Short mmCIF file of C-alpha atoms in Angstrom, two decimals:
data_model
loop_
_atom_site.label_atom_id
_atom_site.label_comp_id
_atom_site.label_asym_id
_atom_site.label_seq_id
_atom_site.Cartn_x
_atom_site.Cartn_y
_atom_site.Cartn_z
CA MET A 189 7.21 -3.85 -20.37
CA PRO A 190 5.88 -6.43 -17.91
CA ARG A 191 8.32 -9.20 -16.99
CA LEU A 192 5.60 -11.63 -15.86
CA THR A 193 2.42 -12.48 -17.72
CA ARG A 194 -1.09 -11.78 -16.50
CA LEU A 195 -3.18 -14.82 -15.69
CA THR A 196 -6.94 -15.22 -15.95
CA PRO A 197 -9.29 -17.70 -14.33
CA ASP A 198 -8.83 -19.76 -17.53
CA THR A 199 -5.02 -19.73 -17.47
CA ALA A 200 -4.38 -19.88 -13.71
CA VAL A 201 -4.39 -23.18 -11.85
CA GLY A 202 -5.53 -24.38 -8.45
CA THR A 203 -6.00 -21.82 -5.71
CA SER A 204 -5.06 -18.94 -7.98
CA ARG A 205 -7.73 -19.93 -10.49
CA ASP A 206 -10.32 -20.02 -7.71
CA LEU A 207 -9.24 -16.66 -6.28
CA LEU A 208 -9.28 -14.97 -9.69
CA ALA A 209 -12.64 -16.50 -10.63
CA ASP A 210 -14.13 -15.24 -7.37
CA LEU A 211 -12.74 -11.76 -7.95
CA VAL A 212 -14.09 -11.64 -11.51
CA ALA A 213 -17.49 -12.87 -10.30
CA ARG A 214 -17.63 -10.10 -7.68
CA HIS A 215 -16.05 -7.20 -9.57
CA GLY A 216 -16.13 -8.17 -13.25
CA HIS A 217 -12.35 -7.97 -13.72
CA THR A 218 -8.94 -8.27 -12.10
CA GLY A 219 -6.25 -5.62 -12.01
CA ASP A 220 -2.85 -6.14 -13.57
CA MET A 221 -1.08 -6.70 -10.24
CA VAL A 222 -3.57 -9.28 -8.99
CA ALA A 223 -3.64 -11.09 -12.35
CA THR A 224 0.15 -11.24 -12.28
CA MET A 225 0.35 -12.22 -8.59
CA ALA A 226 -1.70 -15.29 -9.52
CA HIS A 227 1.55 -17.00 -10.55
CA SER A 228 2.07 -17.52 -6.80
CA PRO A 229 -1.05 -18.66 -4.93
CA ALA A 230 0.78 -17.95 -1.67
CA VAL A 231 1.55 -14.34 -2.63
CA LEU A 232 -1.93 -13.75 -4.05
CA SER A 233 -3.69 -15.22 -1.04
CA GLY A 234 -1.39 -13.36 1.36
CA TYR A 235 -2.02 -10.09 -0.47
CA PHE A 236 -5.80 -10.56 -0.26
CA GLN A 237 -5.66 -11.46 3.42
CA LEU A 238 -3.40 -8.56 4.41
CA SER A 239 -5.35 -6.11 2.26
CA ARG A 240 -8.65 -7.14 3.85
CA ALA A 241 -7.16 -7.00 7.33
CA MET A 242 -5.75 -3.51 6.76
CA GLY A 243 -9.20 -2.40 5.66
CA ARG A 244 -10.10 -2.79 9.33
CA ALA A 245 -7.14 -0.71 10.55
CA LYS A 246 -7.69 1.98 13.17
CA LEU A 247 -5.84 4.62 11.12
CA ASP A 248 -8.16 6.78 9.06
CA ARG A 249 -7.84 6.28 5.31
CA GLY A 250 -6.54 9.78 4.61
CA THR A 251 -3.62 9.21 6.97
CA SER A 252 -3.07 5.69 5.69
CA GLU A 253 -2.94 6.97 2.10
CA ARG A 254 -0.38 9.63 3.07
CA ILE A 255 1.76 6.92 4.67
CA SER A 256 1.44 4.86 1.49
CA ILE A 257 2.47 7.85 -0.64
CA ALA A 258 5.55 8.44 1.53
CA VAL A 259 6.59 4.77 1.39
CA GLN A 260 5.97 4.38 -2.35
CA ALA A 261 7.83 7.62 -3.13
CA ARG A 262 10.90 6.02 -1.53
CA GLN A 263 10.33 2.50 -2.82
CA GLY A 264 9.95 3.71 -6.40
CA CYS A 265 6.76 1.95 -7.53
CA ARG A 266 5.09 4.55 -9.74
CA LEU A 267 2.04 2.34 -10.26
CA CYS A 268 1.44 2.17 -6.50
CA LEU A 269 2.29 5.84 -5.98
CA ASP A 270 -0.22 6.91 -8.61
CA ALA A 271 -2.90 4.68 -7.08
CA HIS A 272 -2.32 6.06 -3.58
CA VAL A 273 -2.27 9.67 -4.81
CA ASP A 274 -5.63 9.03 -6.52
CA ALA A 275 -6.99 7.41 -3.35
CA ALA A 276 -5.78 10.33 -1.22
CA ARG A 277 -7.49 12.80 -3.55
CA ALA A 278 -10.69 10.75 -3.33
CA ARG A 279 -10.45 11.05 0.47
CA GLY A 280 -10.20 14.83 0.24
CA VAL A 281 -6.46 15.18 0.83
CA ASP A 282 -5.39 18.39 -0.91
CA GLU A 283 -2.52 18.68 -3.39
CA GLU A 284 -0.20 20.43 -0.91
CA GLU A 285 -0.62 17.60 1.59
CA ILE A 286 -0.08 15.01 -1.14
CA GLU A 287 3.17 16.75 -2.07
CA ARG A 288 4.20 16.88 1.59
CA ALA A 289 3.47 13.16 1.91
CA ARG A 290 5.76 12.50 -1.08
CA THR A 291 8.53 14.20 0.89
CA GLY A 292 7.66 12.30 4.07
CA THR A 293 5.85 14.91 6.11
CA SER A 294 2.61 16.82 6.68
CA ALA A 295 1.55 20.28 7.84
CA ASP A 296 -0.33 18.50 10.64
CA PRO A 297 2.23 17.59 13.33
CA ALA A 298 0.33 14.41 14.29
CA ILE A 299 0.25 13.14 10.72
CA ALA A 300 3.88 14.17 10.19
CA ALA A 301 4.82 12.09 13.26
CA ILE A 302 2.98 8.97 12.07
CA ILE A 303 4.50 9.31 8.58
CA ALA A 304 7.95 9.61 10.18
CA LEU A 305 7.29 6.39 12.12
CA ALA A 306 6.17 4.62 8.94
CA LEU A 307 9.34 5.65 7.12
CA ARG A 308 11.45 4.34 10.01
CA VAL A 309 9.50 1.06 9.94
CA HIS A 310 10.20 0.91 6.21
CA ARG A 311 13.91 1.67 6.16
CA GLU A 312 15.34 1.06 9.64
CA PRO A 313 12.98 -0.22 12.30
CA THR A 314 15.86 -0.62 14.76
CA SER A 315 16.01 3.19 14.97
CA ILE A 316 12.52 3.54 16.47
CA THR A 317 12.73 5.02 19.96
CA ASP A 318 10.53 4.98 23.03
CA GLU A 319 10.33 8.75 22.73
CA GLN A 320 8.99 8.53 19.21
CA VAL A 321 6.25 6.12 20.29
CA ASP A 322 5.46 8.29 23.33
CA ALA A 323 5.20 11.34 21.05
CA LEU A 324 2.66 9.47 18.88
CA ARG A 325 0.59 8.73 21.98
CA ALA A 326 0.80 12.42 22.92
CA HIS A 327 -0.65 13.21 19.47
CA GLY A 328 -3.61 10.98 20.35
CA TYR A 329 -2.66 7.78 18.56
CA SER A 330 -3.65 4.55 20.28
CA ASP A 331 -1.37 1.54 20.47
CA ARG A 332 -3.63 -0.09 17.88
CA ALA A 333 -3.17 2.78 15.42
CA ILE A 334 0.58 2.76 16.02
CA ALA A 335 0.71 -1.00 15.42
CA ASP A 336 -1.39 -0.60 12.26
CA VAL A 337 1.45 1.45 10.74
CA VAL A 338 3.48 -1.75 10.40
CA GLY A 339 0.65 -3.36 8.44
CA VAL A 340 0.28 -0.36 6.12
CA VAL A 341 4.03 -0.37 5.47
CA ALA A 342 4.10 -4.15 4.96
CA LEU A 343 1.26 -4.01 2.44
CA ASN A 344 3.07 -1.25 0.55
CA VAL A 345 6.34 -3.17 0.53
CA LEU A 346 4.52 -6.24 -0.80
CA THR A 347 2.65 -4.45 -3.58
CA GLY A 348 5.47 -2.11 -4.55
CA ALA A 349 8.15 -4.77 -4.60
CA PHE A 350 5.89 -7.13 -6.55
CA ASN A 351 5.05 -4.50 -9.17
CA LEU A 352 8.72 -3.57 -9.53
CA LEU A 353 9.73 -7.23 -9.93
CA ALA A 354 6.91 -7.91 -12.39
CA GLY A 355 7.70 -4.78 -14.41
CA LEU A 356 4.25 -3.28 -13.89
CA THR A 357 4.18 0.46 -14.52
CA PRO A 358 1.48 3.02 -15.28
CA GLU A 359 2.40 2.62 -18.95
CA SER A 360 1.98 -1.18 -18.88
CA ARG A 361 -1.58 -1.14 -17.53
CA THR A 362 -4.14 -2.99 -19.60
CA GLY A 363 -7.14 -1.35 -18.00
CA ALA A 364 -8.78 -4.75 -17.69
#
């Protein structure tokens, strides 16, 4: 059961009201997470800004979704995990690779290496080594793509932690 209530453009105030009204005008609805994030205009605005920025990331979406699956499998947000599994499928990632991502790896050594970096960023960034970064470059990743991993992880920490705090689960979805 959700711990925080959903807001609408009618029940939100100030910046949150404006952000929700704009979203409804463009898409016809808001999702549960966004409607609940509206309690904090700072969190909602930050989420929108980071999400838009990561849409311009150098990492391809299939790789980014696998990173998100690996992070969410550890963080424990089933709502996020389900969303990223669906997004990976939509990008043509097969079921075996989705399962590998859940366990933090890939059959492709380059993707396995970038997932491993993401998991280190998530749980212990002080353990990242020069050799690990050099290995990513050897797999063809640019410094921009390597840096983008931090943004993908940060966005997943934000959404996953928020959903867990708010009590949002696949079962609590309103479908609105």
